[in-house]
CSV table of C-alpha atoms in Angstrom, one decimal:
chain,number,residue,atom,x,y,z
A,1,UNK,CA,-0.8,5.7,26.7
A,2,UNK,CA,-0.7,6.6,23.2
A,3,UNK,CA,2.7,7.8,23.3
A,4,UNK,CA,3.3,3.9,23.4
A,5,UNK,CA,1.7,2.8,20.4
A,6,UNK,CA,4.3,4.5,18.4
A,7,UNK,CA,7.7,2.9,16.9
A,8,UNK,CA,9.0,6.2,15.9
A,9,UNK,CA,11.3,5.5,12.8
A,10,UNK,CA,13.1,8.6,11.6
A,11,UNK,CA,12.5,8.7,7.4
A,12,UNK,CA,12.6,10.9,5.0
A,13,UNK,CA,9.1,12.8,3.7
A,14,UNK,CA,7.9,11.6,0.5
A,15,UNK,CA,9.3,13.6,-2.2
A,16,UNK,CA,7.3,15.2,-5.2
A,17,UNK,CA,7.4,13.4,-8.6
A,18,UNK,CA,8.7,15.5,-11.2
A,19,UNK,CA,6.0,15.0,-13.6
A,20,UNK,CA,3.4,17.6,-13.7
A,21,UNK,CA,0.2,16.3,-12.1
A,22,UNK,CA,-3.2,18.1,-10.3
A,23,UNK,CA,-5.2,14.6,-9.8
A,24,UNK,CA,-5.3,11.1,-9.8
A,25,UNK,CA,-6.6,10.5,-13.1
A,26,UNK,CA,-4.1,13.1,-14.8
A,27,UNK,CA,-1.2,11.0,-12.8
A,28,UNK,CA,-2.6,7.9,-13.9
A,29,UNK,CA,-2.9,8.3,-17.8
A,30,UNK,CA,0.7,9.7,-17.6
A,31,UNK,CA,1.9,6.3,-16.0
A,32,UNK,CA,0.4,4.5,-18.5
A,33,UNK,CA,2.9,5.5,-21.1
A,34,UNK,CA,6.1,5.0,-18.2
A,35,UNK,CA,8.7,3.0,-19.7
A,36,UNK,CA,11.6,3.7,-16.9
A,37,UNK,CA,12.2,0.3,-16.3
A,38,UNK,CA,12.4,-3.5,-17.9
A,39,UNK,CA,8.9,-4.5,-16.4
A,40,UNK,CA,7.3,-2.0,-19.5
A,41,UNK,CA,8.9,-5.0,-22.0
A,42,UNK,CA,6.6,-7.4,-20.7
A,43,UNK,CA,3.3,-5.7,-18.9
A,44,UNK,CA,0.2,-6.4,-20.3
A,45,UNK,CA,-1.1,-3.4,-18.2
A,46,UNK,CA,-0.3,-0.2,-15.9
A,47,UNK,CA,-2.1,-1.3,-12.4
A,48,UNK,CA,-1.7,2.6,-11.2
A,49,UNK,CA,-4.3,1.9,-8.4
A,50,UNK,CA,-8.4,2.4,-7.7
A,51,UNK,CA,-10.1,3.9,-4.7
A,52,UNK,CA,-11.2,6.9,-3.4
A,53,UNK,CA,-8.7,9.6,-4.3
A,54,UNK,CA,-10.1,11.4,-0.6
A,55,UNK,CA,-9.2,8.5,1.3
A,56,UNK,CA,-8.2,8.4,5.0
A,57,UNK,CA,-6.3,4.8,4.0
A,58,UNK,CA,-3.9,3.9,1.6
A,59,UNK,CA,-3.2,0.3,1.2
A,60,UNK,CA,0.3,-0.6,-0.8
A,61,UNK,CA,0.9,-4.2,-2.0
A,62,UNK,CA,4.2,-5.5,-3.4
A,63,UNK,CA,3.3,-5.6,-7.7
A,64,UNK,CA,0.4,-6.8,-10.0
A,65,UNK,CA,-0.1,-10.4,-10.0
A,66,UNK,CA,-1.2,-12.4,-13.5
A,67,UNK,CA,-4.9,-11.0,-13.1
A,68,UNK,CA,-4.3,-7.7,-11.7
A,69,UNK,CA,-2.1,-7.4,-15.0
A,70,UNK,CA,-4.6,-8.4,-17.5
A,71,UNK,CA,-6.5,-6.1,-16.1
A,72,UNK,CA,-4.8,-3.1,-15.0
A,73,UNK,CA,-6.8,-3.0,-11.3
A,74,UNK,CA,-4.7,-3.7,-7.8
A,75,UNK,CA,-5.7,-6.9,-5.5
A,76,UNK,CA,-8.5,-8.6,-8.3
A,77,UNK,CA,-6.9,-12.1,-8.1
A,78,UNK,CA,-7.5,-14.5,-5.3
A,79,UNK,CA,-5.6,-12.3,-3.3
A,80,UNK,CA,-7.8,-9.3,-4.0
A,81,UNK,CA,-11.2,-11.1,-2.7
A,82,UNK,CA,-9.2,-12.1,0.4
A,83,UNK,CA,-8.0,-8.6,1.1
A,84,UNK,CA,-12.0,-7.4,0.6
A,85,UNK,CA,-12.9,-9.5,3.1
A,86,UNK,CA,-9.9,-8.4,5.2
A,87,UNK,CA,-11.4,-4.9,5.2
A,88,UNK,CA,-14.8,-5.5,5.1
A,89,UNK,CA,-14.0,-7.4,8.7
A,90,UNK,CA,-13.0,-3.9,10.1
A,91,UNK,CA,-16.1,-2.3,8.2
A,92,UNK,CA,-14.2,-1.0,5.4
A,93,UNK,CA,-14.7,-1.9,1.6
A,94,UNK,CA,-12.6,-1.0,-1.6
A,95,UNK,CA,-14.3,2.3,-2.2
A,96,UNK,CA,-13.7,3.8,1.2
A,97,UNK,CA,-9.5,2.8,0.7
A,98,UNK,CA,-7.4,3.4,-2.1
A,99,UNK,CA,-5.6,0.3,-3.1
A,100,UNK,CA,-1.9,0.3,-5.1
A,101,UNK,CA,1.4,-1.3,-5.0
A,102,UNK,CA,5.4,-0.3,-4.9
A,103,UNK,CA,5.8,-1.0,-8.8
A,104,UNK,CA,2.9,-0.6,-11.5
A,105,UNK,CA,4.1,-3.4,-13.2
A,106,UNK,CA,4.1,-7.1,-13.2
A,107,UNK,CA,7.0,-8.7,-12.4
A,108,UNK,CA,7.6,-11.8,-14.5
A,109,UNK,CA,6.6,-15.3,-12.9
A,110,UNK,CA,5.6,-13.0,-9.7
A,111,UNK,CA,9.1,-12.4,-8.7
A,112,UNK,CA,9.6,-9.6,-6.4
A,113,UNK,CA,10.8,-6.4,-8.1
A,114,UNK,CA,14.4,-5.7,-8.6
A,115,UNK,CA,15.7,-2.8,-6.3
A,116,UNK,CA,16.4,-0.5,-10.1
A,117,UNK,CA,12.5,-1.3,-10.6
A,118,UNK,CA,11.1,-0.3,-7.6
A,119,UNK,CA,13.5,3.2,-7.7
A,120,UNK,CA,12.3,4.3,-10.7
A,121,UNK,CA,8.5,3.5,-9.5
A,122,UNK,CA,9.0,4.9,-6.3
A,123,UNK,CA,7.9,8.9,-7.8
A,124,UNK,CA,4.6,7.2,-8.9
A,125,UNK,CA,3.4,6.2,-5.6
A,126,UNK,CA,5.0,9.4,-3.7
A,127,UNK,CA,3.3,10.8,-5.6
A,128,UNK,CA,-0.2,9.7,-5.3
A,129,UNK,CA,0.3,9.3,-1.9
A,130,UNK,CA,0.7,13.2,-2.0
A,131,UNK,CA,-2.2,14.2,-4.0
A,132,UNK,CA,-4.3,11.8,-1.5
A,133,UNK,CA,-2.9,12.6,1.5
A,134,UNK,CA,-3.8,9.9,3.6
A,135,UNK,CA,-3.3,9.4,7.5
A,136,UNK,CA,-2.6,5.8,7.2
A,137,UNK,CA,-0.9,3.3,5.3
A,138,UNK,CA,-1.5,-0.1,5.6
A,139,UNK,CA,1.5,-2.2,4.1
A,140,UNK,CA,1.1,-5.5,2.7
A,141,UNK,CA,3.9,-7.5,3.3
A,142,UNK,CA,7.8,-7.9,3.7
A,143,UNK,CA,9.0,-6.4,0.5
A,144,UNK,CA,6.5,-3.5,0.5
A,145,UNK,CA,7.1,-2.3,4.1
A,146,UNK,CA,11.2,-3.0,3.3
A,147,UNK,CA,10.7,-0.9,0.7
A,148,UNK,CA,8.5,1.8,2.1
A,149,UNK,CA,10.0,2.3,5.8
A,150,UNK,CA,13.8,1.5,4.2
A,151,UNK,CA,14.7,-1.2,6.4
A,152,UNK,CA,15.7,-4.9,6.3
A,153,UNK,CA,13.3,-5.9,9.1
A,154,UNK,CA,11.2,-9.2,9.3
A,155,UNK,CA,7.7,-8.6,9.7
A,156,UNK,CA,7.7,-9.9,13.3
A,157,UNK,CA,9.7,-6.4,14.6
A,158,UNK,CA,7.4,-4.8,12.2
A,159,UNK,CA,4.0,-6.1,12.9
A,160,UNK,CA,1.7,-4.8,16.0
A,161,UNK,CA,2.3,-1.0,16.6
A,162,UNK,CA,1.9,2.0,14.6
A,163,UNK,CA,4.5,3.2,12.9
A,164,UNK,CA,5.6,6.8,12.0
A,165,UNK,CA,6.6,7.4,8.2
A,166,UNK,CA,7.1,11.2,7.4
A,167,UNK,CA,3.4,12.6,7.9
A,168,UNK,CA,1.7,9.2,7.5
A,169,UNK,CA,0.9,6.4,10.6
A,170,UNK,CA,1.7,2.7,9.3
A,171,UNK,CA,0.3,-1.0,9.6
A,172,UNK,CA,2.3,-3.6,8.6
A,173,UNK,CA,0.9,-7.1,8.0
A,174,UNK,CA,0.8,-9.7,6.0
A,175,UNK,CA,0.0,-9.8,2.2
A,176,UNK,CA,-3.1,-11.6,1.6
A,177,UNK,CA,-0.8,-14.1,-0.8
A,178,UNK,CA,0.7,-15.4,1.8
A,179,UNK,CA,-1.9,-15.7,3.9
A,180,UNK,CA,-3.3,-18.1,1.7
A,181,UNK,CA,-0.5,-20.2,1.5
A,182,UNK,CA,-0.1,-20.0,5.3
A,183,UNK,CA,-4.1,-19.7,6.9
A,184,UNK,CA,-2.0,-19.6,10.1
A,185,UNK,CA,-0.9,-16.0,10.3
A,186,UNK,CA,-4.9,-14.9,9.5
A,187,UNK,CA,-5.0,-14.5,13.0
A,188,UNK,CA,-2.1,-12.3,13.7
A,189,UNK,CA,-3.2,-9.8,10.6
A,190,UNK,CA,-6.8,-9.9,12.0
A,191,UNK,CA,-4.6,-8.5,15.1
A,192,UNK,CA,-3.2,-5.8,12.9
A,193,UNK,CA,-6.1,-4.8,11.4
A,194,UNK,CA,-8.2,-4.3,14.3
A,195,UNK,CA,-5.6,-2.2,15.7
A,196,UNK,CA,-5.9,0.0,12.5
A,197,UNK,CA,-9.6,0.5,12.6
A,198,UNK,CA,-9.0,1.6,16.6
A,199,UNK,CA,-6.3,3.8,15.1
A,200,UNK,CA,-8.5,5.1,12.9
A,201,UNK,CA,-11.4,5.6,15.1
A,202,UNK,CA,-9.2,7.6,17.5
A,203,UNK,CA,-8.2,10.0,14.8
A,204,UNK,CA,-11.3,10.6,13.0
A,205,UNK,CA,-14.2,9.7,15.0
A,206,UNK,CA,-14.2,13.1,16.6
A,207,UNK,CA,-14.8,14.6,13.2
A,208,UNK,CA,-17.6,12.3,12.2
A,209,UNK,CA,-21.0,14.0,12.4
């Protein structure tokens, strides 16, 4: 039975970033000076990311909005209070996740990030993702699971099973963004996410106390 909640994509293991790192906070200060790419000419902020650097999820976004720029924290916008409640439905709230996206940077106007932009961001979040080592990824959104599982896929062959990436299980739903400019797709992500928490449960409820 569980053999068939798998979509089995063969991809390659996360690489390590060749900047020197031993934490979160040591990565994070060094992306704050990263100016790889054209989105450093017009960022207000770095949004490296904010959660629990332990954590069993990671949840990946696309890029920074206008608030999360002015800022420098992931999912604070409209989108961000959305995506709370999103987890706080499964019983999950920002400190038990760690929340980031595929580029640090604002995109101007919101556009999504150029394919040179997300390749030179890419070592960032392989990296965090290795000093976290999460068990599961939730993926917000077309362009982030695209870019993650290296596919062209729509989210309907993407959505409702569990999907192997190198060491990690992955969601795919929808991003909170456009689940405010469509209300009719809340159900289908409350679908996803539900079958996270059961995946989680399965994998880590055993080692609960």
């Amino acid at each position: 039975m569980q053999a068939k909640l798998f979509n089995d994509i063969p991809q390659q293991t996360p690489q390590r970033d060749r900047n020197n790192y031993h934490s979160l906070d040591e990565l994070g200060a060094q992306s704050k000076n990263c100016t790889q790419c054209q989105l450093a000419e017009t960022r207000q902020n770095v949004v490296f990311g904010e959660g629990n650097p332990q954590a069993k999820i990671v949840v990946i976004g696309e890029g920074p909005g206008a608030e999360e720029d002015a800022q420098g924290r992931p999912f604070v916008g409209r989108s961000g209070k959305l995506l709370d409640k999103i987890l706080q439905s499964i019983g999950f709230d920002r400190n038990d996740v760690y929340i980031c996206n595929i580029v640090k940077c604002r995109p101007p106007a919101n556009r999504n990030p150029l394919a040179e932009e997300i390749e030179q961001c890419l070592p960032w979040l392989n990296a965090q993702l290795e000093l976290i080592q999460p068990g599961i990824i939730l993926l917000l959104g077309k362009v982030a699971a695209n870019t993650i599982l290296q596919n062209k896929c729509s989210m309907g062959s993407m959505r409702g099973s569990i999907i192997r990436w190198g060491t990690y299980d992955v969601v795919v739903t929808y991003h909170p963004a456009a689940l405010l400019r469509n209300p009719n797709w809340k159900y289908q992500c409350w679908e996803d996410v539900k079958m996270l928490r059961k995946h989680f449960d399965s994998m880590y409820q055993s080692n609960q106390p």
